[in-house]
XYZ file of C-alpha atoms in Angstrom:
696
model
C 10.482 92.828 -66.074
C 11.633 90.233 -63.516
C 15.213 89.435 -62.507
C 16.799 86.586 -60.548
C 19.917 87.172 -58.439
C 21.724 84.046 -57.201
C 24.012 84.425 -54.173
C 25.714 81.727 -52.075
C 23.985 81.877 -48.681
C 20.443 82.526 -47.384
C 21.755 85.185 -44.980
C 23.376 87.082 -47.826
C 20.227 86.636 -49.931
C 18.129 88.270 -47.213
C 20.434 91.323 -46.966
C 20.805 91.752 -50.748
C 17.026 91.498 -51.234
C 16.549 94.409 -48.822
C 18.462 96.739 -51.153
C 16.888 95.634 -54.460
C 13.471 96.597 -55.802
C 10.503 94.289 -56.123
C 11.611 93.434 -59.669
C 14.354 91.239 -58.207
C 14.081 87.826 -56.601
C 17.139 86.709 -54.636
C 17.907 83.030 -53.981
C 20.867 81.136 -52.461
C 22.775 78.292 -54.125
C 24.069 77.142 -50.716
C 27.619 77.067 -52.070
C 28.646 74.699 -54.860
C 25.998 72.853 -56.857
C 28.434 70.752 -58.914
C 31.700 69.020 -58.051
C 33.940 66.124 -58.990
C 32.447 62.754 -57.946
C 33.541 61.381 -54.559
C 33.670 57.756 -55.679
C 36.356 58.148 -58.363
C 39.102 60.466 -59.606
C 36.722 62.315 -61.931
C 39.560 63.734 -64.060
C 40.494 62.421 -67.517
C 44.272 62.771 -67.257
C 44.817 61.468 -70.796
C 42.420 64.004 -72.273
C 43.939 67.316 -71.115
C 42.790 66.760 -67.524
C 39.151 67.179 -68.475
C 37.074 67.224 -65.266
C 33.844 65.241 -65.071
C 31.569 67.368 -62.906
C 28.315 66.018 -61.515
C 25.442 67.683 -59.675
C 25.882 67.273 -55.919
C 23.370 64.656 -54.818
C 21.945 66.606 -51.874
C 21.413 69.659 -54.106
C 19.167 68.065 -56.778
C 15.990 69.577 -55.313
C 17.582 73.020 -55.043
C 18.858 72.826 -58.638
C 15.333 72.079 -59.878
C 13.960 74.993 -57.876
C 16.573 77.462 -59.215
C 16.020 76.236 -62.803
C 12.294 76.776 -62.376
C 12.765 80.333 -61.096
C 15.322 81.145 -63.833
C 12.891 80.140 -66.591
C 10.327 82.612 -65.297
C 12.793 85.523 -65.200
C 13.915 87.839 -67.983
C 17.454 88.123 -66.599
C 19.628 86.016 -64.287
C 22.492 87.580 -62.328
C 25.201 85.383 -60.805
C 26.373 86.992 -57.549
C 28.782 84.489 -55.986
C 31.423 85.820 -53.602
C 34.048 88.074 -55.245
C 36.891 85.540 -55.404
C 38.040 82.522 -57.454
C 35.678 80.139 -55.738
C 32.732 82.512 -56.162
C 33.619 82.829 -59.853
C 33.713 79.036 -60.202
C 30.330 78.679 -58.475
C 28.896 81.285 -60.876
C 30.379 79.395 -63.850
C 28.842 76.117 -62.688
C 25.483 77.869 -62.280
C 25.738 79.246 -65.814
C 26.405 75.697 -67.080
C 23.482 74.231 -65.144
C 21.076 76.979 -66.268
C 22.323 77.015 -69.878
C 23.234 80.724 -69.767
C 25.157 82.450 -72.540
C 28.816 82.693 -71.480
C 29.174 85.929 -73.472
C 26.366 87.617 -71.555
C 27.171 90.173 -68.871
C 25.424 88.406 -66.009
C 28.161 88.213 -63.340
C 27.918 90.752 -60.512
C 30.235 91.010 -57.499
C 29.634 92.760 -54.185
C 32.707 93.874 -52.240
C 30.363 94.895 -49.457
C 26.710 94.078 -48.785
C 25.491 97.640 -48.412
C 23.274 99.906 -50.539
C 26.303 101.425 -52.315
C 28.135 98.076 -52.632
C 25.158 96.322 -54.170
C 24.369 99.266 -56.471
C 28.004 99.289 -57.668
C 27.824 95.565 -58.374
C 24.477 95.678 -60.184
C 25.504 98.742 -62.215
C 28.623 96.978 -63.485
C 27.741 93.467 -64.622
C 30.417 91.613 -66.589
C 30.980 88.289 -68.260
C 32.248 85.387 -66.183
C 36.050 85.643 -65.885
C 37.236 82.310 -67.283
C 40.787 82.948 -66.116
C 39.517 83.070 -62.525
C 37.455 79.942 -63.135
C 40.412 78.100 -64.648
C 42.676 79.056 -61.729
C 40.135 77.610 -59.288
C 39.576 74.577 -61.520
C 43.332 73.926 -61.693
C 43.589 74.070 -57.882
C 40.655 71.657 -57.498
C 42.117 69.190 -60.010
C 45.612 69.437 -58.504
C 44.254 68.669 -55.057
C 42.066 65.860 -56.402
C 44.986 64.189 -58.214
C 47.277 64.384 -55.172
C 44.540 63.186 -52.824
C 43.227 60.326 -54.973
C 46.626 59.107 -56.206
C 48.581 59.460 -52.959
C 45.961 58.315 -50.441
C 45.826 54.668 -51.672
C 49.630 54.577 -51.456
C 49.452 55.678 -47.801
C 46.753 53.056 -47.134
C 49.031 50.300 -48.366
C 52.172 51.566 -46.645
C 50.915 52.982 -43.315
C 47.233 52.470 -42.534
C 43.938 52.265 -44.358
C 41.785 55.364 -44.283
C 44.616 57.904 -44.451
C 44.374 60.775 -46.877
C 46.970 63.063 -48.412
C 46.599 66.687 -49.392
C 48.833 68.970 -51.389
C 48.998 72.048 -49.130
C 48.169 70.061 -45.978
C 51.249 67.868 -46.452
C 53.488 70.953 -46.487
C 51.812 72.285 -43.343
C 52.427 68.986 -41.542
C 56.078 69.063 -42.651
C 56.525 72.583 -41.271
C 55.141 71.479 -37.890
C 57.258 68.280 -37.910
C 60.406 70.225 -38.847
C 59.817 72.641 -35.967
C 59.407 69.678 -33.594
C 62.744 68.262 -34.784
C 64.407 71.629 -34.112
C 62.980 71.634 -30.587
C 64.190 68.083 -29.883
C 67.653 68.773 -31.292
C 68.016 72.029 -29.383
C 70.758 72.084 -26.742
C 70.128 74.741 -24.117
C 73.058 77.052 -23.291
C 73.561 78.759 -19.961
C 74.162 82.522 -19.881
C 74.079 85.256 -17.262
C 72.981 88.861 -17.180
C 73.963 91.597 -14.735
C 70.920 93.672 -13.857
C 70.799 96.838 -11.797
C 68.309 99.139 -10.149
C 69.436 102.747 -9.759
C 68.276 105.874 -7.983
C 68.866 109.408 -9.260
C 68.973 112.378 -6.863
C 65.942 113.863 -8.609
C 63.701 110.844 -7.988
C 62.646 108.440 -5.266
C 61.679 105.728 -7.751
C 64.367 103.311 -8.956
C 64.783 102.458 -12.638
C 66.287 99.370 -14.269
C 69.395 99.019 -16.427
C 71.303 96.073 -17.897
C 75.039 95.541 -18.268
C 75.814 96.057 -21.973
C 79.625 96.139 -22.393
C 82.773 95.302 -20.413
C 85.904 97.219 -21.419
C 84.214 98.179 -24.704
C 83.243 94.594 -25.634
C 79.743 93.132 -25.581
C 79.017 91.477 -22.237
C 78.704 87.720 -22.856
C 78.756 85.864 -19.530
C 78.426 82.096 -19.779
C 78.786 80.976 -16.154
C 78.217 81.986 -12.547
C 81.971 82.362 -12.117
C 82.139 84.939 -14.907
C 79.122 86.799 -13.502
C 80.591 86.774 -9.965
C 83.861 88.213 -11.318
C 81.968 91.175 -12.816
C 79.957 91.662 -9.600
C 83.214 91.725 -7.603
C 84.582 94.316 -10.029
C 81.513 96.511 -9.510
C 81.587 96.275 -5.719
C 82.102 99.771 -4.330
C 82.276 101.311 -7.833
C 80.851 104.756 -8.617
C 77.996 104.704 -11.142
C 78.066 107.824 -13.314
C 75.841 108.908 -16.215
C 78.209 108.714 -19.204
C 75.767 109.585 -21.990
C 72.173 110.775 -22.365
C 70.511 110.604 -25.756
C 67.071 112.161 -26.205
C 64.928 111.842 -29.296
C 61.336 111.771 -30.519
C 60.162 108.392 -31.790
C 57.239 108.240 -34.208
C 55.186 105.081 -33.838
C 52.977 104.286 -36.832
C 49.668 102.416 -36.615
C 49.335 98.876 -37.937
C 47.793 98.460 -41.375
C 44.124 97.492 -41.708
C 43.456 93.763 -41.673
C 44.026 91.198 -44.395
C 42.634 87.682 -43.959
C 45.945 86.499 -42.521
C 46.484 89.336 -40.047
C 42.842 89.182 -38.937
C 43.212 85.498 -38.067
C 46.486 86.168 -36.261
C 45.183 89.080 -34.182
C 41.878 87.338 -33.386
C 43.913 84.375 -32.133
C 46.244 86.497 -29.991
C 43.703 88.992 -28.654
C 40.445 87.031 -28.563
C 41.662 83.431 -28.401
C 39.662 82.582 -31.538
C 40.671 79.669 -33.753
C 40.724 80.430 -37.476
C 37.428 78.707 -38.233
C 35.660 80.707 -35.518
C 37.131 83.969 -36.818
C 36.088 83.347 -40.429
C 32.587 82.207 -39.451
C 31.974 85.471 -37.580
C 33.602 87.496 -40.402
C 31.349 85.831 -42.999
C 28.294 86.761 -40.939
C 29.464 90.383 -40.597
C 30.043 90.570 -44.365
C 26.691 89.022 -45.310
C 24.729 91.339 -43.055
C 23.154 91.553 -39.599
C 20.052 93.246 -38.236
C 21.208 96.597 -36.831
C 18.876 98.805 -34.797
C 17.097 101.261 -37.081
C 18.941 100.089 -40.206
C 17.598 96.610 -40.922
C 19.876 93.932 -42.387
C 23.235 95.603 -43.097
C 26.599 94.300 -44.251
C 29.061 95.523 -41.623
C 32.447 94.738 -43.174
C 33.955 94.451 -46.648
C 34.801 91.063 -48.149
C 36.878 89.113 -45.628
C 39.072 87.025 -47.968
C 41.746 89.432 -49.141
C 45.497 89.908 -49.101
C 45.347 93.572 -50.086
C 46.006 96.658 -47.932
C 44.324 99.007 -50.386
C 41.658 101.417 -49.059
C 39.250 103.397 -51.251
C 39.254 107.201 -51.147
C 35.599 107.138 -50.041
C 36.408 104.851 -47.094
C 39.340 107.032 -46.060
C 37.176 110.163 -46.208
C 34.491 108.488 -44.063
C 37.160 107.483 -41.515
C 38.551 111.045 -41.390
C 35.060 112.441 -40.831
C 34.530 110.107 -37.870
C 38.010 110.744 -36.401
C 37.591 114.535 -36.639
C 34.202 114.464 -34.904
C 35.282 112.015 -32.203
C 38.917 112.984 -31.507
C 39.630 116.287 -33.253
C 41.767 117.552 -36.175
C 45.131 116.681 -34.616
C 44.304 112.977 -34.863
C 44.055 113.197 -38.659
C 47.513 112.698 -40.266
C 49.123 115.403 -42.405
C 49.268 112.972 -45.364
C 47.002 109.950 -45.996
C 48.272 106.669 -44.564
C 49.096 104.276 -47.369
C 50.170 100.710 -46.726
C 52.154 98.652 -49.195
C 50.567 95.379 -50.262
C 52.968 92.413 -50.574
C 54.317 91.750 -54.055
C 52.738 88.274 -54.292
C 49.281 89.449 -53.199
C 46.336 89.104 -55.584
C 45.050 92.582 -54.585
C 41.549 91.774 -55.845
C 39.757 93.564 -52.995
C 40.279 96.270 -50.454
C 41.612 95.498 -46.989
C 39.038 94.306 -44.447
C 37.284 97.358 -43.023
C 33.912 98.460 -41.652
C 31.501 99.478 -44.403
C 30.480 102.530 -42.393
C 32.651 103.962 -39.573
C 29.548 105.612 -38.080
C 28.294 102.131 -37.116
C 30.395 101.902 -33.958
C 30.951 98.693 -31.970
C 28.587 100.030 -29.275
C 25.778 100.347 -31.842
C 26.437 96.792 -33.047
C 26.513 95.435 -29.483
C 23.207 97.154 -28.656
C 21.615 95.431 -31.680
C 21.770 92.031 -29.957
C 24.399 90.375 -32.154
C 26.331 87.358 -30.851
C 29.383 87.797 -28.651
C 31.707 86.571 -31.435
C 30.179 88.946 -33.991
C 30.552 91.915 -31.646
C 34.135 91.097 -30.585
C 35.332 90.599 -34.157
C 33.566 93.695 -35.465
C 35.094 95.765 -32.647
C 38.547 94.430 -33.569
C 38.097 95.198 -37.298
C 36.542 98.603 -36.657
C 39.211 99.753 -34.192
C 42.072 98.462 -36.341
C 40.779 100.302 -39.431
C 40.026 103.606 -37.703
C 43.422 103.516 -35.941
C 45.163 102.780 -39.262
C 43.924 106.145 -40.586
C 44.978 108.169 -37.521
C 48.084 110.208 -36.691
C 51.283 108.621 -35.408
C 51.959 108.289 -31.712
C 54.857 110.566 -30.668
C 57.122 109.439 -27.845
C 59.929 111.292 -26.094
C 62.597 108.616 -25.724
C 65.685 108.642 -23.534
C 68.672 106.302 -23.791
C 71.160 106.393 -20.937
C 74.658 104.877 -20.563
C 75.870 104.327 -16.984
C 79.614 103.825 -16.513
C 81.237 102.021 -13.593
C 84.822 100.686 -13.504
C 84.992 99.885 -17.261
C 81.472 98.431 -17.315
C 78.645 100.131 -19.179
C 74.974 99.679 -18.273
C 72.177 100.752 -20.619
C 68.695 101.966 -19.763
C 65.985 103.156 -22.107
C 62.728 104.860 -21.315
C 59.982 106.863 -22.893
C 57.066 109.120 -22.201
C 54.124 109.662 -24.539
C 54.176 113.142 -26.068
C 51.060 112.632 -28.235
C 48.999 109.461 -28.061
C 47.748 109.546 -31.678
C 46.254 106.249 -32.838
C 47.062 104.532 -29.497
C 44.113 106.362 -27.970
C 42.044 103.688 -29.739
C 44.098 100.593 -30.612
C 47.548 98.989 -30.516
C 48.511 95.760 -32.240
C 49.440 92.790 -30.044
C 52.596 90.794 -30.738
C 53.406 87.090 -30.473
C 56.364 88.047 -28.300
C 55.869 91.356 -26.519
C 58.949 93.539 -26.095
C 60.191 94.092 -22.575
C 58.430 97.023 -20.963
C 60.538 100.135 -20.928
C 61.316 102.291 -17.902
C 60.009 105.710 -17.189
C 63.344 107.442 -16.501
C 63.790 110.375 -14.120
C 65.321 113.709 -15.124
C 69.063 112.966 -15.380
C 72.060 114.628 -17.016
C 75.523 113.544 -18.065
C 77.890 113.420 -15.098
C 75.167 112.674 -12.527
C 76.157 110.109 -9.919
C 73.572 107.374 -9.279
C 72.986 105.248 -6.223
C 73.080 101.529 -7.000
C 70.129 100.137 -5.091
C 70.679 96.601 -6.437
C 73.260 94.921 -8.659
C 72.722 91.199 -9.219
C 73.583 88.386 -11.558
C 70.740 86.385 -13.094
C 71.017 82.972 -14.652
C 69.253 82.266 -17.982
C 69.103 79.449 -20.489
C 68.607 79.786 -24.226
C 65.188 78.536 -25.322
C 64.273 76.335 -28.290
C 62.119 77.796 -31.056
C 58.466 77.755 -29.964
C 55.962 75.384 -31.491
C 53.615 76.936 -34.007
C 50.311 78.270 -32.820
C 47.463 78.725 -35.266
C 48.371 82.432 -35.501
C 52.091 81.892 -36.144
C 51.413 79.090 -38.633
C 49.096 81.357 -40.631
C 51.827 84.004 -40.524
C 54.326 81.420 -41.849
C 51.898 80.450 -44.641
C 51.674 84.082 -45.691
C 55.423 84.725 -45.495
C 56.341 81.613 -47.491
C 53.514 82.010 -50.042
C 51.801 78.712 -49.182
C 48.072 78.749 -49.850
C 45.942 81.837 -50.151
C 43.626 83.673 -47.704
C 40.704 81.366 -48.461
C 42.722 78.192 -47.747
C 44.407 78.909 -44.387
C 41.552 77.763 -42.128
C 40.720 74.706 -44.236
C 44.357 73.579 -44.223
C 44.749 73.769 -40.432
C 41.338 72.234 -39.765
C 42.116 69.326 -42.106
C 45.463 68.351 -40.555
C 43.868 68.456 -37.087
C 40.838 66.416 -38.138
C 43.068 63.811 -39.793
C 45.091 63.438 -36.577
C 48.384 64.399 -38.214
C 48.606 67.293 -35.763
C 47.100 67.915 -32.337
C 46.646 70.907 -30.088
C 48.495 71.201 -26.796
C 46.971 74.339 -25.340
C 47.398 76.876 -28.146
C 50.387 75.063 -29.615
C 50.309 72.674 -32.584
C 52.424 69.537 -32.359
C 52.689 66.524 -34.682
C 51.218 63.178 -33.663
C 53.128 59.917 -34.136
C 50.958 59.354 -37.230
C 51.844 62.806 -38.560
C 55.570 62.232 -38.081
C 55.545 58.783 -39.719
C 53.497 60.075 -42.672
C 55.764 63.126 -43.042
C 58.897 60.933 -43.060
C 57.427 58.782 -45.827
C 56.305 61.796 -47.840
C 59.652 63.583 -47.406
C 61.559 60.514 -48.570
C 59.488 59.707 -51.644
C 57.540 62.886 -52.537
C 59.978 65.647 -51.732
C 58.384 68.114 -54.163
C 54.911 67.701 -52.694
C 56.183 68.630 -49.212
C 58.671 71.254 -50.403
C 57.718 74.749 -49.242
C 59.301 76.500 -52.218
C 57.697 74.133 -54.750
C 54.249 74.631 -53.181
C 54.715 78.415 -53.138
C 55.738 78.320 -56.828
C 52.573 76.341 -57.559
C 50.536 79.141 -55.953
C 52.338 81.594 -58.233
C 51.427 79.383 -61.219
C 47.762 79.511 -60.171
C 48.026 83.305 -59.958
C 49.478 83.327 -63.493
C 46.497 81.293 -64.723
C 44.184 83.863 -63.090
C 45.949 86.738 -64.815
C 45.929 84.949 -68.186
C 49.723 84.573 -68.284
C 49.639 80.746 -68.152
C 47.339 77.981 -69.380
C 45.748 75.708 -66.797
C 46.188 72.520 -68.813
C 49.925 73.160 -69.368
C 50.379 73.878 -65.652
C 48.730 70.568 -64.753
C 50.763 68.683 -67.373
C 54.028 70.027 -65.987
C 53.038 69.083 -62.452
C 51.726 65.623 -63.283
C 54.789 64.511 -65.273
C 57.011 64.826 -62.185
C 54.332 63.609 -59.766
C 53.636 60.424 -61.740
C 57.367 59.655 -61.854
C 57.706 60.129 -58.075
C 54.686 57.905 -57.444
C 56.027 55.100 -59.665
C 59.473 55.250 -58.025
C 57.920 55.217 -54.548
C 55.836 52.127 -55.403
C 59.009 50.289 -56.487
C 61.067 51.443 -53.490
C 58.326 50.506 -50.988
C 57.251 47.231 -52.578
C 56.347 44.735 -49.862
C 57.108 47.254 -47.090
C 54.874 48.822 -44.470
C 55.579 51.564 -41.957
C 54.382 51.073 -38.373
C 52.986 53.997 -36.405
C 54.526 53.724 -32.908
C 52.058 53.426 -30.046
C 52.189 55.906 -27.181
C 52.901 54.143 -23.892
C 50.785 54.779 -20.776
C 50.988 53.756 -17.107
C 47.536 52.145 -17.246
C 47.010 48.390 -17.191
C 44.386 46.439 -19.132
C 41.701 45.303 -16.692
C 41.044 42.196 -18.812
C 44.523 40.674 -19.339
C 46.859 42.787 -17.186
C 49.102 43.991 -20.048
C 49.987 47.696 -20.451
C 47.515 49.933 -22.287
C 48.808 52.033 -25.189
C 47.414 55.008 -27.093
C 46.648 54.448 -30.771
C 45.299 56.762 -33.470
C 42.162 55.682 -35.297
C 39.679 57.196 -37.710
C 38.206 59.430 -35.006
C 41.483 60.311 -33.270
C 43.278 58.833 -30.278
C 41.959 55.921 -28.214
C 43.295 53.526 -25.582
C 43.973 49.887 -26.560
C 45.557 46.828 -24.975
C 49.161 46.182 -26.057
C 48.260 42.469 -26.175
C 46.244 42.941 -29.398
C 45.164 40.817 -31.297
C 44.908 38.307 -28.426
C 43.186 40.967 -26.293
C 40.877 43.436 -28.072
C 40.103 45.690 -25.111
C 39.756 49.351 -26.152
C 38.333 52.452 -24.486
C 38.055 56.181 -25.002
C 40.702 58.478 -23.621
C 39.213 60.587 -20.886
C 40.640 63.309 -18.719
C 39.563 64.119 -15.176
C 38.495 67.730 -14.579
C 38.399 67.824 -10.784
C 34.661 68.462 -10.911
C 31.851 66.233 -9.651
C 28.634 65.285 -11.398
C 25.685 67.403 -10.169
C 23.368 64.419 -10.744
C 25.188 61.538 -9.001
C 28.363 63.005 -7.457
C 30.850 60.921 -9.477
C 33.749 62.428 -11.447
C 33.158 64.756 -14.414
C 35.458 63.863 -17.324
C 36.596 65.810 -20.376
C 35.467 63.770 -23.386
C 35.419 64.048 -27.159
C 32.610 63.267 -29.556
C 33.259 61.158 -32.665
C 33.797 64.373 -34.600
C 36.411 65.543 -32.075
C 34.295 68.153 -30.285
C 35.067 68.510 -26.549
C 32.342 68.143 -23.923
C 32.059 67.256 -20.232
C 30.215 64.209 -18.932
C 29.771 61.899 -15.962
C 32.215 58.982 -15.667
C 29.223 56.722 -14.956
C 27.735 57.127 -18.427
C 25.443 55.485 -19.631
C 24.017 54.905 -16.137
C 24.164 58.683 -15.575
C 23.416 60.845 -18.611
C 24.798 64.204 -17.381
C 26.727 66.110 -20.072
C 27.430 69.774 -20.759
C 29.530 72.059 -22.954
C 30.151 74.315 -19.920
C 33.566 74.079 -18.243
C 33.829 72.737 -14.664
C 35.143 75.426 -12.287
C 37.129 75.015 -9.050
C 34.506 76.971 -7.147
C 31.640 75.168 -5.412
C 28.021 76.306 -5.301
C 27.382 78.387 -2.117
C 23.816 77.015 -1.983
C 24.302 73.257 -2.397
C 28.069 72.624 -2.522
C 27.976 71.122 -6.031
C 30.590 71.873 -8.713
C 29.909 75.122 -10.600
C 30.287 75.315 -14.383
C 31.521 78.300 -16.381
C 29.544 79.374 -19.440
C 30.464 82.089 -21.971
C 34.178 82.695 -21.291
C 35.914 84.770 -18.625
C 33.143 87.387 -18.585
C 30.348 84.820 -18.731
C 28.426 83.223 -15.871
C 28.932 80.485 -13.286
C 26.032 78.037 -13.203
C 25.012 75.264 -10.852
C 23.594 72.335 -12.860
C 22.231 70.484 -9.817
C 18.503 69.932 -10.322
C 16.276 72.387 -8.388
C 19.248 74.601 -7.313
C 19.321 77.324 -9.988
C 22.332 79.289 -8.621
C 23.951 81.666 -11.173
C 26.567 84.412 -10.879
C 27.653 86.902 -13.555
C 31.471 86.907 -13.699
C 31.612 90.365 -15.284
C 30.365 91.773 -11.951
C 33.161 90.137 -9.904
C 35.829 92.743 -10.594
């Protein structure tokens, strides 16, 4: 008997094949094989939104090959990823291959390991049409918005623009934050800070003024601060109150897709796409020393915090052997999944705690794969460990009607912190280590000073905080976060400034138009409710056609009204002024946004058509000819470094120019592989290299 198993990627096919007998052939569909046509809407709105799917042109050869293999096999198993999209891919495959929809031929692998694959193969089921319909409804919704709205934007702003349902909301969130920042009026305030010495210690500790005559200290000017300082001059500082307690600090929950992307951004500096690429590779399987191809983590698209009993037991076994019994909690750690989560899979965790990060690193995996696995492994193991216990002390210091507060702690039992602690977007101020002090003790004031501060506007979103906002507001689902952010960046509605995301002039103009005429499309609550509707389709509580009908009735009305309101009107995207002058006609150069992003153009257009790429000097010099090295962007927006004399000089590199010069030849050195990578001299025949990890 012969069987065919169809997965989505060649890498996954290789790992799955390793665990199945010779009776199974495993092939990859390379993702979707059918989709809506690119050249037209592809949805019959008048006929219950019937989609017209076609075979993807580039996949015709692969489709023929899979059909040929399927005909030779007694049984075909559809093993797409265990989510809505994987279910839809399996459904399309069943249609292409003419399989019986009532046959139990759908298998799902939560992890690509011997036990995970056995569990999947032992429990085949029919294709879940509710899952398929939920994915189909999302695809049709996005197609309708994109294909109906985009031509409107072409006519009113600029040809080539495209609109997206979830992307439009993301752009609005970023634009709204920018408006808050611009409207923010900074307020001055002052703090009174002290450093004190106790008789029992030679090391000073810090305290802040908290109240004045029983009221919260709110000082708004230097005069007010100086008045308090004058009041404290010569005062006796006495311990008024000492409060001691034991604080229990719990570990962070294991990762969901959202929290993984956030922590990888904060801790590793990874963008979402980079995180999910490495996670996909860890899920599909890597060659591990002595084990062959092995799936290292569970499925990485999940919003659940659930952990299986088997996984918890395996974690406890490892913790006991490595750290001892006291690091195992008295009761199992259970984390509450959010109410709007799909909860289809477990949290992201290592498939086997015994495969430590050191074992993975020694197997020759990539740097990204190792770093992300280490993060996932440590987070999961820590999530199953005992709490950290801290002896905390809170002290009130009284002086002439003023009360200072100081807090401090010492670690009584490190618990999970022996392995891992979660990073925060805004770290709390570090606490003091306080000396042994008692009520009534008199302290020596080593320093009492007033410090000026100004209130700060809300920060711009980073990729991590935007993903967090998506999750909190219910916009999108784990599988859509990366795509949404990547799309708004690629379409030049948003740009990066360091780690921060800020709207472009094009993004702001488009958002204003969308907010005025398509308020539901860009409404956070409406979009979140639409996600809930898709969840209801998945659970069988709602019909996909009715959901689309309800949406389209309002959308069509908004589109018609916008066409009437904007008849004969166009919106101009303002150009960004520069201090550069056109070398052809002498008029100022401006920055415009085109199909491939920003470029420099003469403000005298159309009389003068001079344009050029925007380049940024790096301070480095070309190792070939000695001219300046510039930061450039390819047509697809990828950054690289090249000689300013291109095309006469063809030097280019992905490595970053460093301030340091080569000790051998004096040429600019280039940094490869991050802060622990290497410095390289690219000058021909030099060959100087230095490993940065050895510098410290």
